[in-house]
Coordinates of C-alpha atoms and ligand atoms in Angstrom, one line a residue:
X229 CA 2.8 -87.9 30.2
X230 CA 5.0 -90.3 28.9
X231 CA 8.5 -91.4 30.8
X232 CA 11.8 -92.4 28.7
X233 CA 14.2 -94.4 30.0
X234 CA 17.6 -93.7 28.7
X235 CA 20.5 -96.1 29.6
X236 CA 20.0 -99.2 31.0
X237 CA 22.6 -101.4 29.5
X238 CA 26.7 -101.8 30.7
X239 CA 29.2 -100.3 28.9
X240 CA 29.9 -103.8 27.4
X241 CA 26.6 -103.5 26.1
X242 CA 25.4 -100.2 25.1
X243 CA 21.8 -99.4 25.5
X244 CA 19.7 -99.8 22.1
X245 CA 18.0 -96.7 21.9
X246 CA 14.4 -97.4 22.7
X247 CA 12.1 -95.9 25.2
X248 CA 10.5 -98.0 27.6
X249 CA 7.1 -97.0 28.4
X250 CA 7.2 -97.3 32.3
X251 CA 4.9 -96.3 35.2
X252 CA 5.4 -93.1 37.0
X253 CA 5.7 -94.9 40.6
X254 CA 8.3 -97.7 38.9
X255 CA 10.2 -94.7 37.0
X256 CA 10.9 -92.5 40.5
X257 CA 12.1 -96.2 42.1
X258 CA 14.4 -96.6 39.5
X259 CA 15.5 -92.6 39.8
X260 CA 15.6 -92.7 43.1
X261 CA 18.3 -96.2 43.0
X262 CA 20.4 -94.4 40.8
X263 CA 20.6 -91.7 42.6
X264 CA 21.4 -93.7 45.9
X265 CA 24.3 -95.2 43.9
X266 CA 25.7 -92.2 43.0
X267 CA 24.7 -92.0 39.2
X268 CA 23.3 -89.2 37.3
X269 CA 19.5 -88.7 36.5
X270 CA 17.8 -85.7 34.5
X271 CA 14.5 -84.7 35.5
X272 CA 11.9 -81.9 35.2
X273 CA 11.5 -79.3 37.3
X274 CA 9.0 -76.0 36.8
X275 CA 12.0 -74.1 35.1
X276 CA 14.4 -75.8 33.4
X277 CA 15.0 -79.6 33.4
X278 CA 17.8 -80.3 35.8
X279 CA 21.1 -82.7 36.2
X280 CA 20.7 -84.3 39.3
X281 CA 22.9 -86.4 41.4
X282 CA 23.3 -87.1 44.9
X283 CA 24.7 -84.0 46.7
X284 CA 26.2 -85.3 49.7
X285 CA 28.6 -87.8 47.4
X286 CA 31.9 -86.5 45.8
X287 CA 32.1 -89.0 43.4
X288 CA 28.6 -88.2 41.7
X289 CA 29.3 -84.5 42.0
X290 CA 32.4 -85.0 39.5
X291 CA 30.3 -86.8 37.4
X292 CA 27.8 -83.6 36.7
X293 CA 30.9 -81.8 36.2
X294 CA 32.5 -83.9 33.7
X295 CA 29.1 -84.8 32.0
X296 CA 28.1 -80.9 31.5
X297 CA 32.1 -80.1 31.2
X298 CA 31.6 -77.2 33.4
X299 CA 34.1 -75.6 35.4
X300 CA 34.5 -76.9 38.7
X301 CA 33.9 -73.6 40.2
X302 CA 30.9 -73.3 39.4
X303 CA 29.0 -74.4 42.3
X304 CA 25.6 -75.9 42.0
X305 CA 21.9 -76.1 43.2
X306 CA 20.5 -78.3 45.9
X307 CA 16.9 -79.6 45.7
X308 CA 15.0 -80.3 48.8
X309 CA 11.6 -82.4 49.3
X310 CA 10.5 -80.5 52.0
X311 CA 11.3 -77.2 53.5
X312 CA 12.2 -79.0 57.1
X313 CA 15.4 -80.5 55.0
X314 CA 16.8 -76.7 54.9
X315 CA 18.4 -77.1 58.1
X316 CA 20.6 -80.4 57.2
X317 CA 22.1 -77.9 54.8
X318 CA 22.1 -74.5 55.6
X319 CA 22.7 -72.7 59.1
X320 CA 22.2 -69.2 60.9
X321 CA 19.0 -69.2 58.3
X322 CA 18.1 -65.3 58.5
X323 CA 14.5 -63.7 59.2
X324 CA 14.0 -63.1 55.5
X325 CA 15.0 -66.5 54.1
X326 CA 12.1 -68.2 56.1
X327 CA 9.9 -65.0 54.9
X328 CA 10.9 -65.9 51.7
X329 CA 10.4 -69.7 51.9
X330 CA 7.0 -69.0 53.5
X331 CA 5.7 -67.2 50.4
X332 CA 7.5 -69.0 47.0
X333 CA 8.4 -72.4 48.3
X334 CA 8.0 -74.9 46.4
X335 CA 9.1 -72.6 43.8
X336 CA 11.7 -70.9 41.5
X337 CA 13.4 -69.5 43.7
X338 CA 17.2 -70.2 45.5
X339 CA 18.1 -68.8 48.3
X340 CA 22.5 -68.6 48.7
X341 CA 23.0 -68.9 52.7
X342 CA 25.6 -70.4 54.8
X343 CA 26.2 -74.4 54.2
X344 CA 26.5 -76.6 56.6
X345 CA 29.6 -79.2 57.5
X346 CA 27.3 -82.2 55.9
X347 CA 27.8 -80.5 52.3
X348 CA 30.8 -81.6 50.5
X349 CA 32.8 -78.6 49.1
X350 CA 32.6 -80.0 45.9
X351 CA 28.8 -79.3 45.7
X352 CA 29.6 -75.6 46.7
X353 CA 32.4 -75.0 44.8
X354 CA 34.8 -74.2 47.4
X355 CA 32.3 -71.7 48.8
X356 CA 30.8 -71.6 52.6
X357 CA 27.4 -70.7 51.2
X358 CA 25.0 -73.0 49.4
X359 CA 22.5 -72.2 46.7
X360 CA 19.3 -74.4 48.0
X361 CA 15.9 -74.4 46.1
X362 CA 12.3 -76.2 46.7
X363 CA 11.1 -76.6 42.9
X364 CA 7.5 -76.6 42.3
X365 CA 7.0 -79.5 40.4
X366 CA 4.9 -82.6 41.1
X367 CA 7.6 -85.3 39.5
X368 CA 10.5 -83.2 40.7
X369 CA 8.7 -83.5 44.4
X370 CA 8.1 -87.0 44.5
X371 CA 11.4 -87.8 43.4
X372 CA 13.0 -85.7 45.8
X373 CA 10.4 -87.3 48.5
X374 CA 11.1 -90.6 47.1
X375 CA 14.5 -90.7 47.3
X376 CA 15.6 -88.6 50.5
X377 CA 18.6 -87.3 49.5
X378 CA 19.4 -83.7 48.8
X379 CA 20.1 -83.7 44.8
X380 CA 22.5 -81.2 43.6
X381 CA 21.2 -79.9 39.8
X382 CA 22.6 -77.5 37.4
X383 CA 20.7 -77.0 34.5
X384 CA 20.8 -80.3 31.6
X385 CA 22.6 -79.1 29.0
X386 CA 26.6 -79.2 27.9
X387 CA 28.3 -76.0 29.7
X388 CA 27.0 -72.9 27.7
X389 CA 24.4 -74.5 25.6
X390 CA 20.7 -73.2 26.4
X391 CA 19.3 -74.5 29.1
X392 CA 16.7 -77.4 28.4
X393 CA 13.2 -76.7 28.8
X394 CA 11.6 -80.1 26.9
X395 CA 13.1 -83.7 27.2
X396 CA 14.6 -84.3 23.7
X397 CA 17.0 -81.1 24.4
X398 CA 18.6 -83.1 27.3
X399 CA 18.6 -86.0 25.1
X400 CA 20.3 -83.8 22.2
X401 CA 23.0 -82.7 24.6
X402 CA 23.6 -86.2 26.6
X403 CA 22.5 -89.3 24.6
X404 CA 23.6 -92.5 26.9
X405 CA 26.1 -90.5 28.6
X406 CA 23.9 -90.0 32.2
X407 CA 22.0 -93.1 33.4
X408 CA 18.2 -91.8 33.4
X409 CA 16.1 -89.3 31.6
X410 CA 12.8 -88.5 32.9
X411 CA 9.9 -86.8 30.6
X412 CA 7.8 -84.6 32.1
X413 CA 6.9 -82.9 28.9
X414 CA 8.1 -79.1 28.2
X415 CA 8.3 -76.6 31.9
X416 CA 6.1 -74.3 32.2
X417 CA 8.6 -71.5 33.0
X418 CA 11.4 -71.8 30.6
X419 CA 13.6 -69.4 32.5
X420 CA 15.9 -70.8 35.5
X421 CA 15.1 -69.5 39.1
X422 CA 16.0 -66.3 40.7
X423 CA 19.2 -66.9 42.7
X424 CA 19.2 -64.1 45.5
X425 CA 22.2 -64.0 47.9
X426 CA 20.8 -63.7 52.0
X427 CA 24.4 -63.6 53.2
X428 CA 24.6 -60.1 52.8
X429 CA 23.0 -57.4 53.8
X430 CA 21.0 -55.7 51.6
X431 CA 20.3 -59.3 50.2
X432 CA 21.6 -59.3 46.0
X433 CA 19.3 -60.7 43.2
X434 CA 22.7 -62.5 41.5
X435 CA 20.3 -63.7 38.7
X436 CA 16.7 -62.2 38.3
X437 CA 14.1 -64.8 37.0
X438 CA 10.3 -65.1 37.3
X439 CA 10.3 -64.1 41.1
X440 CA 10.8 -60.6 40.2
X441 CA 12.8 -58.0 42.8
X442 CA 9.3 -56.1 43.4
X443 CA 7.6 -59.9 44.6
X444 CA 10.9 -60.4 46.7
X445 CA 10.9 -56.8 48.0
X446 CA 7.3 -56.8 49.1
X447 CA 8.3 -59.5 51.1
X448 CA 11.5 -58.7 52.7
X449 CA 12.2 -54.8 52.1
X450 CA 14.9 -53.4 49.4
X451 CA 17.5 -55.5 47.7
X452 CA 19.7 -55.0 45.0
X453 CA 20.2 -56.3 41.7
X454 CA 23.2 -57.4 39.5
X455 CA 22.1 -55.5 36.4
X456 CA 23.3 -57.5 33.2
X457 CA 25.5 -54.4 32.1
X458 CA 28.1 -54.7 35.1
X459 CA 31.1 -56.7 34.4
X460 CA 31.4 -59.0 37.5
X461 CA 33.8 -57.8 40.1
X462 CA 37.2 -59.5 40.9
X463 CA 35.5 -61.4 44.1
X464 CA 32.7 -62.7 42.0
X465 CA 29.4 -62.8 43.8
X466 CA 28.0 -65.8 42.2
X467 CA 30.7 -67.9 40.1
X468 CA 28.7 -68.2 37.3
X469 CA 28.1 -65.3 36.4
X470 CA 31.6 -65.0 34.9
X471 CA 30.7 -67.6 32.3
X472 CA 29.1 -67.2 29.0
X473 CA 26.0 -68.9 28.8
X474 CA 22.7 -69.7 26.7
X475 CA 24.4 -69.6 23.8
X476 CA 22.8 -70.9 20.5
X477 CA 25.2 -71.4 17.4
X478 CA 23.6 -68.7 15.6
X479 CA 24.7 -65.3 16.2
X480 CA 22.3 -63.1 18.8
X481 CA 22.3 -59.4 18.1
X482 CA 20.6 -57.4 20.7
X483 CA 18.6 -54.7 18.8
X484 CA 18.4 -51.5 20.4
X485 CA 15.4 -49.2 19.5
X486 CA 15.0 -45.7 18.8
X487 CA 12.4 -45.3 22.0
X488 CA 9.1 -43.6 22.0
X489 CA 8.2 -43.3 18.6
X490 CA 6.6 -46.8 17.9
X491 CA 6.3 -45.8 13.8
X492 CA 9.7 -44.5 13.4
X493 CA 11.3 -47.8 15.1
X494 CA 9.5 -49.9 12.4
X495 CA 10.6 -47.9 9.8
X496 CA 14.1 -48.3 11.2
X497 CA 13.7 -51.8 11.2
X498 CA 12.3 -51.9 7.9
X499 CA 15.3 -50.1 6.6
X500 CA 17.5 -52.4 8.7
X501 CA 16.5 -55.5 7.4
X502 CA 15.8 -54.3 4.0
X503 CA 20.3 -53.6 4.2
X504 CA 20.4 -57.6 4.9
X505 CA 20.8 -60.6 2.6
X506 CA 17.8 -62.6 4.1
X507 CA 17.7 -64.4 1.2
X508 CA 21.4 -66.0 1.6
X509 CA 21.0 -65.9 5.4
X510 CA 18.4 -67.9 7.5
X511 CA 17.7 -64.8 9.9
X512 CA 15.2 -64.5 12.9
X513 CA 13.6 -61.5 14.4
X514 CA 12.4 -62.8 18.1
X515 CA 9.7 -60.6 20.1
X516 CA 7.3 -61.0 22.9
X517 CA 5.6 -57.9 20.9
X518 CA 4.5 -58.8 17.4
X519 CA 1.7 -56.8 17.4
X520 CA 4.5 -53.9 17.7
X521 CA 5.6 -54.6 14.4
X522 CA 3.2 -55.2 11.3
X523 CA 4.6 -53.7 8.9
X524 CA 7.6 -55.9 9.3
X525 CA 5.7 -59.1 10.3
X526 CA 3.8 -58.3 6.4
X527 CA 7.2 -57.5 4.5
X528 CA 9.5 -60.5 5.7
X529 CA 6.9 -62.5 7.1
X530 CA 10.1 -65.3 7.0
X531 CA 11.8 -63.6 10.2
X532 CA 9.3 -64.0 12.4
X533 CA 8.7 -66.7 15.0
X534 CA 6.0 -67.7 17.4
X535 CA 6.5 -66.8 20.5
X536 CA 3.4 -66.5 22.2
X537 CA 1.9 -62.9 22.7
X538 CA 3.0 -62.2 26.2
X539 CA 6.5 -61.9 27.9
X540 CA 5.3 -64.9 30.0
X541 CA 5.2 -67.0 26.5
X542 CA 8.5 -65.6 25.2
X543 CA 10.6 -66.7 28.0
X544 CA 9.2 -70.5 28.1
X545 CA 9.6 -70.6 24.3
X546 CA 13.0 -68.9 24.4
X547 CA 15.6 -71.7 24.9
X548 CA 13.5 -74.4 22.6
X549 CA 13.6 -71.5 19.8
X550 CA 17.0 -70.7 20.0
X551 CA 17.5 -75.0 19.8
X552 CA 14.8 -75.2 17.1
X553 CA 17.0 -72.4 14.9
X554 CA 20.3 -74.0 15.4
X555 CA 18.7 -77.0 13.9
X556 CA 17.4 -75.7 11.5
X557 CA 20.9 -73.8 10.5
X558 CA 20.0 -70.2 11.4
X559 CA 22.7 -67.4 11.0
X560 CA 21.7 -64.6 13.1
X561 CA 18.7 -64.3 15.8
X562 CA 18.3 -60.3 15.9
X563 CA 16.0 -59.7 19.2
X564 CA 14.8 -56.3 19.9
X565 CA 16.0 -54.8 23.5
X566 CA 12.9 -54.8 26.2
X567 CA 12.4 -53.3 29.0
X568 CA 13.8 -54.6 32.3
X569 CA 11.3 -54.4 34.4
X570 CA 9.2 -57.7 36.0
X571 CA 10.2 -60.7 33.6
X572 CA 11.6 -58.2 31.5
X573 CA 15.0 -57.8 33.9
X574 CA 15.2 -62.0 33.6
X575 CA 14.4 -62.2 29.8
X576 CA 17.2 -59.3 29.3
X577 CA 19.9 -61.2 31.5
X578 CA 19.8 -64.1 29.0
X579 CA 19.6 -62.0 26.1
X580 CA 22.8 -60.2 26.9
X581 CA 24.4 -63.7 28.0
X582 CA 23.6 -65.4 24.7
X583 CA 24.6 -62.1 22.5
X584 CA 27.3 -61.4 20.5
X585 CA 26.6 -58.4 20.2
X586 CA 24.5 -55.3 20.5
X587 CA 23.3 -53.1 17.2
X588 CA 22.0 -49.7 17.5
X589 CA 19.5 -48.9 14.8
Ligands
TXA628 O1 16.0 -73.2 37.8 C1 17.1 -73.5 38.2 O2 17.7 -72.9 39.0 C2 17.7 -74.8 37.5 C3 16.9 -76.0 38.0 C4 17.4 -77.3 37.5 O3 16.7 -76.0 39.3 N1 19.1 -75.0 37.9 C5 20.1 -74.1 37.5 O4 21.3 -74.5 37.9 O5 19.9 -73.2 36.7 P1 22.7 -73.9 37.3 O6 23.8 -74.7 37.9 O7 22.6 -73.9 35.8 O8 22.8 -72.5 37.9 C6 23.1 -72.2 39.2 C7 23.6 -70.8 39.4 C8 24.9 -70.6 38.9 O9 25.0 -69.3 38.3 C9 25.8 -70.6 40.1 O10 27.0 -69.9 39.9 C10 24.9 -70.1 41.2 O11 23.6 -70.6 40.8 N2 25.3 -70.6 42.5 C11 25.3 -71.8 43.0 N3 25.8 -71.9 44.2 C12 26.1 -70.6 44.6 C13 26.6 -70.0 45.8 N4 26.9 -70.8 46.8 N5 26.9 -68.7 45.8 C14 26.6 -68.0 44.7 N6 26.0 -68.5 43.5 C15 25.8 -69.8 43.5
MG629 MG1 22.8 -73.6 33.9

């Protein structure tokens, strides 16, 4: 594991871009001073690699906001150290949030509950709730530990961009523009965490990810999921879930299949992509399922990327592809519909956030 420091010159004297090669206890000192004076450090975490700043100060809140552009009504993510922190920030903690805490914490997963007065509106948006998360991440943990502050992290990337799952992407999207960039190589989940609302009653999934409603239910009875399909309601649930996001410059077209008939969907897409000019067009076909599709994998061998054979695979690879094709000038990404169930409802979510459109074949 190699860290990467990122800015350590003045404005006067802008930083040459070289990495320093620097220890992992020296790198999380230097983290944690920037974070104490209120400056902006990026750093892994299990599902995406986050923004971080101090979440109790105004003035590095606004920073986030202005570095990422993001609306300011958006409200963000706390990380905590240790679970005993949850208190400073959230009150009238309900029976299922410490059920849920008790199974996936450290983990992906954010609970929405009712902040406290030590939260600065800013961090929240305007809202009375806050969205507070545990990651499971050894660097993300002894930073947080290190440092003792409550860091408030959105996803590293510019507002709409995917979110950033290796180093260089945060690199790609900030350059010398935030103080710090830690390298903790690629996360392991590549999606970000479940958000799940315990301010009402039954609880709301406001964005699936790889804690899946069936793990949550097991643990706390039934709750009820935003499906991707319904258009946010006037008193939006979870801000952003009014923004477009994930968004590669390519075009994403959703794909949906003819069902049941495995043959006579690859003969649809056969005949589909046999209609397209993939010859003028740089055009990608993205599935957790190649093995659904040989016929087409052996007649435009071209479309097809690696992915990984499972759905687990596809969604850690996802965002890194969709930056890998933009670089690389990519027209269209067509990705066939899945199912929703399990990492399927998370991996969906995304797809219909970064598509333009949807095709029926
Ligand atoms: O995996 C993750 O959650 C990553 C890593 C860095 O922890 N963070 C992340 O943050 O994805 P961000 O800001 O990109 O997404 C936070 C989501 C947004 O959809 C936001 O609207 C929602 O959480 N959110 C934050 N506070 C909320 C609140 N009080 N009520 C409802 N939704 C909230
Ligand atoms: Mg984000």
């Amino acid at each position: 594991m190699t860290y990467q420091r990122n800015r350590s010159g003045t404005k006067s004297n802008p930083s040459p871009k070289k990495r320093e090669h620097t220890s992992e206890s020296e790198l999380i000192l230097r983290a944690s001073k920037i974070w104490h004076r209120g400056g902006l450090v990026a750093f892994p975490t299990e599902t995406v690699y986050g923004l971080g700043a101090n979440a109790l100060s105004e003035s590095a809140i606004k920073k986030i906001y202005q570095a990422k552009g993001r609306p300011s009504d958006n409200p963000l993510i706390v990380h905590i150290g240790y679970k005993k922190d949850l208190t400073k920030y959230a009150q009238n903690i309900p029976a299922t949030a410490k059920k849920l805490i008790q199974k996936f914490w450290p983990g992906p997963l954010t609970l929405i509950l009712e902040k406290t007065k030590r939260v600065p509106n800013i961090t929240t948006g305007n809202l009375n709730t806050i969205a507070i998360r545990m990651p499971n991440h050894p660097l993300a943990l002894k930073l947080l530990r290190q440092t003792n502050l409550p860091i408030a992290a959105p996803s590293a990337n510019l507002s709409g961009k995917p979110s950033p799952t290796h180093a260089h992407h945060v690199r790609s999207d900030f350059q010398n523009k935030i103080d710090l960039i830690i390298d903790g190589g690629p996360t392991t989940i590549g999606l970000e965490s479940t958000v799940i609302d315990l301010t009402v009653s039954p609880p709301i999934i406001l964005r699936p990810g790889s804690i899946t409603p069936q793990m949550i239910e097991k643990i706390i009875g039934p709750v009820e999921t935003i499906h991707h399909s319904q258009k946010p309601s006037k008193t939006v649930k979870s801000p952003g879930l009014k923004y477009r996001h994930y968004s590669p410059e390519a075009k994403v077209v959703l794909l949906t299949l003819p069902e049941k008939n495995a043959k006579n969907t690859e003969k649809k897409l056969l005949e589909f992509f046999q209609t397209q000019p993939t010859s003028k067009k740089k055009i990608a076909f993205l599935t957790p399922h190649p093995e659904k599709f040989p016929l087409l994998k052996k007649t435009f061998p071209q479309i097809f990327f690696n992915m990984g054979k499972t759905e687990k695979s596809f969604a850690k690879n996802l965002f890194h592809t969709f930056r890998t094709l933009d670089e690389q000038n990519y027209h269209t990404i067509y990705i066939p519909e899945l199912h929703t169930k399990e990492l399927g409802l998370a991996i969906m979510n995304r797809m219909h956030k970064a598509a333009s459109k949807t095709l029926k074949i």
